[in-house]
PDB file of C-alpha atoms in Angstrom:
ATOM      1  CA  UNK A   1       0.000   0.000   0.000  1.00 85.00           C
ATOM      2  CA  UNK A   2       0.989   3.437  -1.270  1.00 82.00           C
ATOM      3  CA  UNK A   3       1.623   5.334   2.070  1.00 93.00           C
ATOM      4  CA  UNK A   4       3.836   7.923   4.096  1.00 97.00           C
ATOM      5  CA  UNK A   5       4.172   6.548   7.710  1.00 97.00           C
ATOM      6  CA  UNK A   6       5.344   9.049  10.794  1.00 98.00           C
ATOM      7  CA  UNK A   7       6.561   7.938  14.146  1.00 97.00           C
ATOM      8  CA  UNK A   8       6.240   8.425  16.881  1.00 97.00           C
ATOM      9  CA  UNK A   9       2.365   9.270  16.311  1.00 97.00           C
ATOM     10  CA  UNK A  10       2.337  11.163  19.867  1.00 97.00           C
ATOM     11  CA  UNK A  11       5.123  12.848  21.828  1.00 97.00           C
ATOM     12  CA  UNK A  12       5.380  14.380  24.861  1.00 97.00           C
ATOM     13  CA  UNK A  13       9.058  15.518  25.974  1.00 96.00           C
ATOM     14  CA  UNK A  14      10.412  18.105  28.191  1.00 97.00           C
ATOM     15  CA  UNK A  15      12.439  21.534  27.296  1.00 97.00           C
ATOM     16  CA  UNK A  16      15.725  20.878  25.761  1.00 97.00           C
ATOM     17  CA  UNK A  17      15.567  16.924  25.484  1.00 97.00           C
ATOM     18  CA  UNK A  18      16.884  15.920  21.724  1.00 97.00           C
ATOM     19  CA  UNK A  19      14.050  14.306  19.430  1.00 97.00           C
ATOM     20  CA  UNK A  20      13.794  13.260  15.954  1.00 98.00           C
ATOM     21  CA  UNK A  21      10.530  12.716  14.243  1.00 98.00           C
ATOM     22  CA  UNK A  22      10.616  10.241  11.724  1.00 98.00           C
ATOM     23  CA  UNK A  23       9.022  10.164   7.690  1.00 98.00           C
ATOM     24  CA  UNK A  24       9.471   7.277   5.327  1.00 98.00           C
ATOM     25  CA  UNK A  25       7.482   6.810   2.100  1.00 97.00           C
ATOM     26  CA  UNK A  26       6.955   3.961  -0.254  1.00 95.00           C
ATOM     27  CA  UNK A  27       6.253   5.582  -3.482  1.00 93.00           C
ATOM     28  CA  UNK A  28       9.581   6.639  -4.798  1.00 92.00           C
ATOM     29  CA  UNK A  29       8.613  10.249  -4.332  1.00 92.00           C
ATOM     30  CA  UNK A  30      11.130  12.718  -5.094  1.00 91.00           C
ATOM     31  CA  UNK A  31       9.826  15.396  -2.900  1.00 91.00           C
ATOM     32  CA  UNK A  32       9.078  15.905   0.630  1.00 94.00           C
ATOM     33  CA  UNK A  33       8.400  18.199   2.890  1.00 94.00           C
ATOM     34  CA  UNK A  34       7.549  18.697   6.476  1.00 97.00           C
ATOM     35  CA  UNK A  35       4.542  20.784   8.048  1.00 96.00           C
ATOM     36  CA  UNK A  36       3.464  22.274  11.611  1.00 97.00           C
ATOM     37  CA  UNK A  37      -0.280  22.853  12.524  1.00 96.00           C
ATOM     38  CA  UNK A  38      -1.184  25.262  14.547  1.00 94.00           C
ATOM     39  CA  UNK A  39      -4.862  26.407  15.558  1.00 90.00           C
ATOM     40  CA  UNK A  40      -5.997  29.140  13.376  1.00 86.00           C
ATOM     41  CA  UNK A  41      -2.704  29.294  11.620  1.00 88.00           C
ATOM     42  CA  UNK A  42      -3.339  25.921   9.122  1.00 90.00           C
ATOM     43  CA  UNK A  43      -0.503  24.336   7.693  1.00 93.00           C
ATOM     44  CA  UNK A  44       3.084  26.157   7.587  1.00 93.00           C
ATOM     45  CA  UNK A  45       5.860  24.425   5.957  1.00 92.00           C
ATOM     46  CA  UNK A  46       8.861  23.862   8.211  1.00 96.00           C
ATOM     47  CA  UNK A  47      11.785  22.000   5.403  1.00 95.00           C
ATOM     48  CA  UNK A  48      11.498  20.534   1.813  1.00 93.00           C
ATOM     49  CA  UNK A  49      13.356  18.692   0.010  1.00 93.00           C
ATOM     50  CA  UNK A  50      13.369  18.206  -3.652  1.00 89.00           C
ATOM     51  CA  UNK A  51      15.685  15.467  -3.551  1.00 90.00           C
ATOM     52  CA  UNK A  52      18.657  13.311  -1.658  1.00 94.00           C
ATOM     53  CA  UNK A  53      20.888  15.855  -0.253  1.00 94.00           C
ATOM     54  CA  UNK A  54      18.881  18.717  -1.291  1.00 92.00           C
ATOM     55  CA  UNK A  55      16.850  20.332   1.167  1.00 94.00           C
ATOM     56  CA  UNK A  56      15.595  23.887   1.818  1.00 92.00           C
ATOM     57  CA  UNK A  57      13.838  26.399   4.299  1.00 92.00           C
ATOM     58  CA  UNK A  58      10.048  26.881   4.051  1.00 89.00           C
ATOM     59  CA  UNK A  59       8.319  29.899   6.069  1.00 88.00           C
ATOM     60  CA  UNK A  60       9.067  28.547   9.672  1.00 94.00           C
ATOM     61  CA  UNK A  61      12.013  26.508   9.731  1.00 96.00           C
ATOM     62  CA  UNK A  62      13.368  28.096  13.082  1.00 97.00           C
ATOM     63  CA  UNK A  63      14.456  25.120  15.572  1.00 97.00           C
ATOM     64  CA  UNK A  64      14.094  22.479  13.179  1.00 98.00           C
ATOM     65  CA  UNK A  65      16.456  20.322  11.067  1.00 98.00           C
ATOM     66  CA  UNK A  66      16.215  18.043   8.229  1.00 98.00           C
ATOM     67  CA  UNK A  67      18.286  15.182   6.521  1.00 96.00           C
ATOM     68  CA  UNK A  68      17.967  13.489   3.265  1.00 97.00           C
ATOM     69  CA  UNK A  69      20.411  11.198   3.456  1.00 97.00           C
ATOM     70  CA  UNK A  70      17.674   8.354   1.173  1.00 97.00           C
ATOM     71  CA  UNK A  71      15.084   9.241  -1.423  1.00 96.00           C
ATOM     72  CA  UNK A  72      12.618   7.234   1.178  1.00 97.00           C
ATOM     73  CA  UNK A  73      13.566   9.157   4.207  1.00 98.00           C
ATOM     74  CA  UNK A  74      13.012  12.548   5.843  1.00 98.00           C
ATOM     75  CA  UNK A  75      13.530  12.918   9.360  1.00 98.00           C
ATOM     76  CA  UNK A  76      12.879  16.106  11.297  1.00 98.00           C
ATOM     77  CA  UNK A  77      15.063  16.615  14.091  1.00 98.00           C
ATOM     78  CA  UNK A  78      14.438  19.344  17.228  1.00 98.00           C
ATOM     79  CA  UNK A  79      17.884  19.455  18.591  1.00 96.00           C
ATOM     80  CA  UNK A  80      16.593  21.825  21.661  1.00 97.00           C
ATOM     81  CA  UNK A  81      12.395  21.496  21.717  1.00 97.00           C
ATOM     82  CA  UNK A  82      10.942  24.506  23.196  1.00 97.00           C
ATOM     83  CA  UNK A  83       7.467  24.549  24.516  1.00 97.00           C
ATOM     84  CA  UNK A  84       6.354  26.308  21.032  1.00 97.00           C
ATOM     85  CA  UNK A  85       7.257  23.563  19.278  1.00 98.00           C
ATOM     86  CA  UNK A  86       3.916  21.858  20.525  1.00 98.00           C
ATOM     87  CA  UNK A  87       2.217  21.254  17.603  1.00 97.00           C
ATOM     88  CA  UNK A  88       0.724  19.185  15.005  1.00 97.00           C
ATOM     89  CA  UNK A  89       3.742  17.631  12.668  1.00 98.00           C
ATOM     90  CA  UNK A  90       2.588  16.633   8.717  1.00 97.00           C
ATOM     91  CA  UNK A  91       5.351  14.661   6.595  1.00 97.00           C
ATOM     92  CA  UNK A  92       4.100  14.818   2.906  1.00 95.00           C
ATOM     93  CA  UNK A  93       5.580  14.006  -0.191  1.00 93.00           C
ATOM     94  CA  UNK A  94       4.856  14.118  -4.176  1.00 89.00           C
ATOM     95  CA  UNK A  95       6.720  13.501  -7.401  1.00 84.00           C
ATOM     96  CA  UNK A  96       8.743  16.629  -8.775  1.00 75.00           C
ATOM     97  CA  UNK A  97       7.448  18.311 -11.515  1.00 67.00           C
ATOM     98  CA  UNK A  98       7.408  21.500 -10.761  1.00 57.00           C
ATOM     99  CA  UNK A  99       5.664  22.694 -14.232  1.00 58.00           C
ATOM    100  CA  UNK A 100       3.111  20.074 -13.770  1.00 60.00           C
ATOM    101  CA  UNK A 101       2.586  19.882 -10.418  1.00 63.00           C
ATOM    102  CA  UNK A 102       1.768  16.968  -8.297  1.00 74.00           C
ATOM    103  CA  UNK A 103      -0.316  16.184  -5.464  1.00 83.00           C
ATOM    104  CA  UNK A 104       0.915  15.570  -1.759  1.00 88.00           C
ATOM    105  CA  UNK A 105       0.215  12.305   0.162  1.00 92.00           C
ATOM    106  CA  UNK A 106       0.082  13.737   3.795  1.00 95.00           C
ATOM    107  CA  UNK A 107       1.678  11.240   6.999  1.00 97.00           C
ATOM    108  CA  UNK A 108      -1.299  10.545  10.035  1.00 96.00           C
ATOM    109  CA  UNK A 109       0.668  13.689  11.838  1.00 97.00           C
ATOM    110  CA  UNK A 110       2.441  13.297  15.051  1.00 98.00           C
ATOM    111  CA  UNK A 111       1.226  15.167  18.019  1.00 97.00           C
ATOM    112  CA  UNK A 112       4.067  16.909  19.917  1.00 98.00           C
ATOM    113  CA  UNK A 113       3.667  18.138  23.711  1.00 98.00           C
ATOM    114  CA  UNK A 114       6.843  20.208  25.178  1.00 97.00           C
ATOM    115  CA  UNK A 115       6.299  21.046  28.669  1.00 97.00           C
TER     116      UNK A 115
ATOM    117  CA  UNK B   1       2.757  35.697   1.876  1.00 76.00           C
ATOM    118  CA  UNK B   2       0.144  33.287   3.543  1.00 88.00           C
ATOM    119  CA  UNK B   3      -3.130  33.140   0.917  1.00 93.00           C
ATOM    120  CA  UNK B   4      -5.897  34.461   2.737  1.00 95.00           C
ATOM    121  CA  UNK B   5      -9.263  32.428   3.060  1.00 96.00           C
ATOM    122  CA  UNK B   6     -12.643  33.500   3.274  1.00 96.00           C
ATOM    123  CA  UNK B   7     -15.193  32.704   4.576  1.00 97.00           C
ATOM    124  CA  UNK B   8     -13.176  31.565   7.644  1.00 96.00           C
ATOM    125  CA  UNK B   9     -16.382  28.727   8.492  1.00 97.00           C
ATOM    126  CA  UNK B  10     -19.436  28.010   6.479  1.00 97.00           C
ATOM    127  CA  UNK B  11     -22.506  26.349   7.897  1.00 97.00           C
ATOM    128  CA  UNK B  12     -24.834  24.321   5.062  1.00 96.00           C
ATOM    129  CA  UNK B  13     -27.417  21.993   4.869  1.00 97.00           C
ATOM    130  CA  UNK B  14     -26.994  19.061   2.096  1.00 97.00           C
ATOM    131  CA  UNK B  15     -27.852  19.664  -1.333  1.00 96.00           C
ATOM    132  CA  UNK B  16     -26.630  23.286  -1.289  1.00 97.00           C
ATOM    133  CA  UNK B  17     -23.420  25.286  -2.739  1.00 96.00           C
ATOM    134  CA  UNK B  18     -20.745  26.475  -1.022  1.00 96.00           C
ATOM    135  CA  UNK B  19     -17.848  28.844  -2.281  1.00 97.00           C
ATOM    136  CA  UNK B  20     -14.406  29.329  -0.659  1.00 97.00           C
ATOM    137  CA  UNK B  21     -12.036  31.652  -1.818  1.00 97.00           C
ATOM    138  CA  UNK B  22      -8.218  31.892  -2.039  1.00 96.00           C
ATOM    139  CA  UNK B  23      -6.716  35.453  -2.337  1.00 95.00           C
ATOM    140  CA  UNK B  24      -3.254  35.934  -2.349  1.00 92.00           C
ATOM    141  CA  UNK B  25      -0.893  39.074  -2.526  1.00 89.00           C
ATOM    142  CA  UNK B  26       1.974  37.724  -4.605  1.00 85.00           C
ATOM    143  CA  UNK B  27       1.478  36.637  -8.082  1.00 82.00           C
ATOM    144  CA  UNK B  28       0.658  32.929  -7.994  1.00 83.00           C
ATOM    145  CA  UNK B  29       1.985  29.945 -10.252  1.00 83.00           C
ATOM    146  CA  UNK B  30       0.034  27.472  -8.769  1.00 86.00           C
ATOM    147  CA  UNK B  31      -2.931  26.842  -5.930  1.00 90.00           C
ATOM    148  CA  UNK B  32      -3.447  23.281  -4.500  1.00 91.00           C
ATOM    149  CA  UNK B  33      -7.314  22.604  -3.001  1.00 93.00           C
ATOM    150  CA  UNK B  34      -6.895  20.232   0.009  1.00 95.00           C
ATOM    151  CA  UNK B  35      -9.875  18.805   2.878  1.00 96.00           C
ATOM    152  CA  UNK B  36      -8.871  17.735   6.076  1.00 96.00           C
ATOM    153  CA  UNK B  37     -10.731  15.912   8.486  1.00 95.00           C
ATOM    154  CA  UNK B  38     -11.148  16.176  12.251  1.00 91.00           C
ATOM    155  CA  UNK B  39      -8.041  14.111  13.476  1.00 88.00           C
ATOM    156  CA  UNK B  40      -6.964  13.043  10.170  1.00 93.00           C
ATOM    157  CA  UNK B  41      -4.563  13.690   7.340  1.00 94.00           C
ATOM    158  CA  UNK B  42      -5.041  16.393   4.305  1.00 94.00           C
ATOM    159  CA  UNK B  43      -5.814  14.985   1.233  1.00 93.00           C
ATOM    160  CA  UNK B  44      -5.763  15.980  -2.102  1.00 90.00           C
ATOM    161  CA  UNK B  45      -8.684  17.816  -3.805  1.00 91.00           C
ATOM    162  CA  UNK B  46      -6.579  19.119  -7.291  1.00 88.00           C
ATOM    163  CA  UNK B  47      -4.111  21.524  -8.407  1.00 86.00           C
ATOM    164  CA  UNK B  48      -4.673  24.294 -10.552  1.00 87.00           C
ATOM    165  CA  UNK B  49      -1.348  26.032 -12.762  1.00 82.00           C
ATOM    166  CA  UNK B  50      -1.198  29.156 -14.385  1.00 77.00           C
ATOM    167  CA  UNK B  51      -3.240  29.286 -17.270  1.00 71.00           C
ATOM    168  CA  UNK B  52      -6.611  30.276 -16.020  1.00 58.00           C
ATOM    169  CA  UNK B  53      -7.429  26.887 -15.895  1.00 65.00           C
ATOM    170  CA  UNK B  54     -10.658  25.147 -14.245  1.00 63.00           C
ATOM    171  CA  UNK B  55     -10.974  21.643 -13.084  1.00 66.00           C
ATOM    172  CA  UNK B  56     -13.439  19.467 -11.367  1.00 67.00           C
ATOM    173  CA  UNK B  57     -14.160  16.121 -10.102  1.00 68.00           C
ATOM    174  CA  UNK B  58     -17.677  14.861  -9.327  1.00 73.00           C
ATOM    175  CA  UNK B  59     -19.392  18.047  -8.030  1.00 85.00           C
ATOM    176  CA  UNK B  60     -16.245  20.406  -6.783  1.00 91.00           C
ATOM    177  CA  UNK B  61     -14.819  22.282  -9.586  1.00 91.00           C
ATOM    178  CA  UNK B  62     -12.110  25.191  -8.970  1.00 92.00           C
ATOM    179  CA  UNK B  63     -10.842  28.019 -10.823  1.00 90.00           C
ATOM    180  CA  UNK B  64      -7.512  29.985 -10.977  1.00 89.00           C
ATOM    181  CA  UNK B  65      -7.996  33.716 -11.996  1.00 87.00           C
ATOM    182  CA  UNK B  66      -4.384  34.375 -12.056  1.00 84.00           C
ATOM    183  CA  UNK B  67      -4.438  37.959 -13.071  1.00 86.00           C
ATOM    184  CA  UNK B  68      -6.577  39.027  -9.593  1.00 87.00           C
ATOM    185  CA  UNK B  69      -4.251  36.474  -7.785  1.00 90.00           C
ATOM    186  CA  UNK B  70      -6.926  34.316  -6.663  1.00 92.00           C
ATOM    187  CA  UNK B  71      -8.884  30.837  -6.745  1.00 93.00           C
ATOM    188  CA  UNK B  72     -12.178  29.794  -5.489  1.00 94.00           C
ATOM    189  CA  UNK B  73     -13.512  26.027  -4.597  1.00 95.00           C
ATOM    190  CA  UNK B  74     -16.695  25.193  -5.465  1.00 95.00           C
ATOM    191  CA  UNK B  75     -18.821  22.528  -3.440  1.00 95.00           C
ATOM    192  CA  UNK B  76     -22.295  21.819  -5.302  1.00 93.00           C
ATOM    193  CA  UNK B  77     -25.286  20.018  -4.003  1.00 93.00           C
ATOM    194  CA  UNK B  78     -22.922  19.889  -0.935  1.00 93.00           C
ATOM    195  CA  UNK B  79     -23.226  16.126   0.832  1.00 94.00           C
ATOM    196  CA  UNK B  80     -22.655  15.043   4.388  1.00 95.00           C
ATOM    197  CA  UNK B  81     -19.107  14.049   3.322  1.00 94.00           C
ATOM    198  CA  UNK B  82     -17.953  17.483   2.409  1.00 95.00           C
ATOM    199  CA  UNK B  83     -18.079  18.583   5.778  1.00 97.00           C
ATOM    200  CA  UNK B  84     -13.931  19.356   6.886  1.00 97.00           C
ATOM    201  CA  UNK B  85     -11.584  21.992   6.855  1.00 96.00           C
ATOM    202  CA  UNK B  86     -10.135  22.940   3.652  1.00 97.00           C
ATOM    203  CA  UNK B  87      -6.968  24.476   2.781  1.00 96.00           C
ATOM    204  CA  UNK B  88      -5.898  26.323  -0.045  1.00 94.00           C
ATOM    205  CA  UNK B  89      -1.825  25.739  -0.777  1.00 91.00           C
ATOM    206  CA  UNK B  90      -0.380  28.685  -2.789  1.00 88.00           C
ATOM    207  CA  UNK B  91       2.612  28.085  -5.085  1.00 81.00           C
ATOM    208  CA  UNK B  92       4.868  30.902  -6.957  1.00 74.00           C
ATOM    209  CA  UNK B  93       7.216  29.248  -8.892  1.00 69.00           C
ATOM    210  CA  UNK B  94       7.563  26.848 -11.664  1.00 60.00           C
ATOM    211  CA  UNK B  95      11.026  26.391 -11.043  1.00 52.00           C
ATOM    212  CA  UNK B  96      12.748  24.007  -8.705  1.00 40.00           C
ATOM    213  CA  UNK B  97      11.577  25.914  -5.605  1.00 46.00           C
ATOM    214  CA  UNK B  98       9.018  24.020  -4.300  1.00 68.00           C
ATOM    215  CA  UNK B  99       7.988  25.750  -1.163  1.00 72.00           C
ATOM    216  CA  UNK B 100       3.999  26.118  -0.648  1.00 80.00           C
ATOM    217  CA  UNK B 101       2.169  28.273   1.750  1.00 87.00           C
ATOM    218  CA  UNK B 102      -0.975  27.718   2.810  1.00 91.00           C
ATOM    219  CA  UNK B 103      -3.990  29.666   4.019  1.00 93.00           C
ATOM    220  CA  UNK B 104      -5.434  29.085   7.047  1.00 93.00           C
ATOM    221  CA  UNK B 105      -8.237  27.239   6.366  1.00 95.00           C
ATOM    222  CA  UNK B 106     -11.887  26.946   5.907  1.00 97.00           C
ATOM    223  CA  UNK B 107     -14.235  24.788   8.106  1.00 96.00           C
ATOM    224  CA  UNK B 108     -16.990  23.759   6.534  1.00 97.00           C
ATOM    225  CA  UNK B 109     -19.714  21.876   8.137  1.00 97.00           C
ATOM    226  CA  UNK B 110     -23.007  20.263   6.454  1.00 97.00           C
ATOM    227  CA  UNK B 111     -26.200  19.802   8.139  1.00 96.00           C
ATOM    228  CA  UNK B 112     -28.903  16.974   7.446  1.00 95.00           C
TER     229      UNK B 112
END
């Protein structure tokens, strides 16, 4: 089954403790991208990447890192979690062609408390 | 740069139309149309490029005026189903940059 998988699915971890966040899909998707959810503030994009090894800032990338060390693979790491990193996490990806345009498969989301 | 949405919630009862609107102040290459469920995942409504284009599947259509910088979703004879938040996804390139920004979202709910 076609599908991007996220784990853990719920978090809750304390100021300053080192997480990753893990994203794996099965459909040989070039592109992939992580996203935050906030209340009221719907879905901001943290990283992308269009690629292995290629990855880039979206509009709140603050806090967070990224790897894409496999095409299948696209963990987000909080090397120092503050409590407004509680959020929502999406992992999506899509084939790459930017003039045609693809659709996103979205992960289940993983719920992050950091108190 | 986030699109803005409007309305911000819409309250119908099935069988009617419902319109949501995607305004953005940069010039737009793209707008993605996605519904999200309570709990759940976003998933994929359709994509519209730069062209003035329209598209449609069953009884939501979209279209892409890209001269006024904006899109609007329609939802026809709206069903129980519909009901979900949807998100419009703003693109501005059609080069490698792939970043997209979405709006904030519209929660639509349909009545019996």
């Amino acid at each position: 089954e076609a599908q991007v998988t996220q784990n853990p699915r719920y978090l809750i971890t304390v100021t300053g403790k080192k997480l990753t966040v893990t994203c794996s899909q099965n459909m040989n998707h070039e592109y992939m991208s992580w996203y935050r959810q906030d209340p009221g503030l719907g879905l901001r994009q943290i990283y992308y990447s269009m690629n292995v090894e290629v990855t880039d800032k979206g509009d709140v990338p603050e806090g967070y890192k990224v790897s894409r060390k496999e095409k299948r693979n696209f963990p987000l790491i909080l090397e120092s979690p503050s409590p407004n990193q509680t959020s929502l996490y999406f992992c999506a990806s899509s084939l790459n062609n930017p003039r045609r345009g693809h659709e996103q498969y979205f992960g289940p989301g993983t719920r992050l408390t950091v108190t | 740069q986030q699109p803005v949405q409007s309305p911000q919630a819409v309250i119908l009862r099935e069988g009617e139309d419902a319109v949501i609107n995607c305004s953005s102040s940069k010039a737009l290459y793209s707008v993605h149309w996605y519904r999200q469920k309570h709990g759940e995942a976003p998933i994929f409504l359709m994509i519209l490029l730069k062209g003035g284009e329209q598209k449609g599947h069953d009884k939501i259509s979209a279209s892409f005026n890209e001269k006024k910088q904006q899109s609007s979703l329609y939802l026809t004879a709206s069903q129980l189903s519909y009901s979900g938040t949807y998100f419009c996804g703003t693109g501005f390139s059609s080069g490698s940059a792939r970043q997209l920004t979405f709006g904030s979202g519209t929660q639509l709910t349909v009545l019996p």
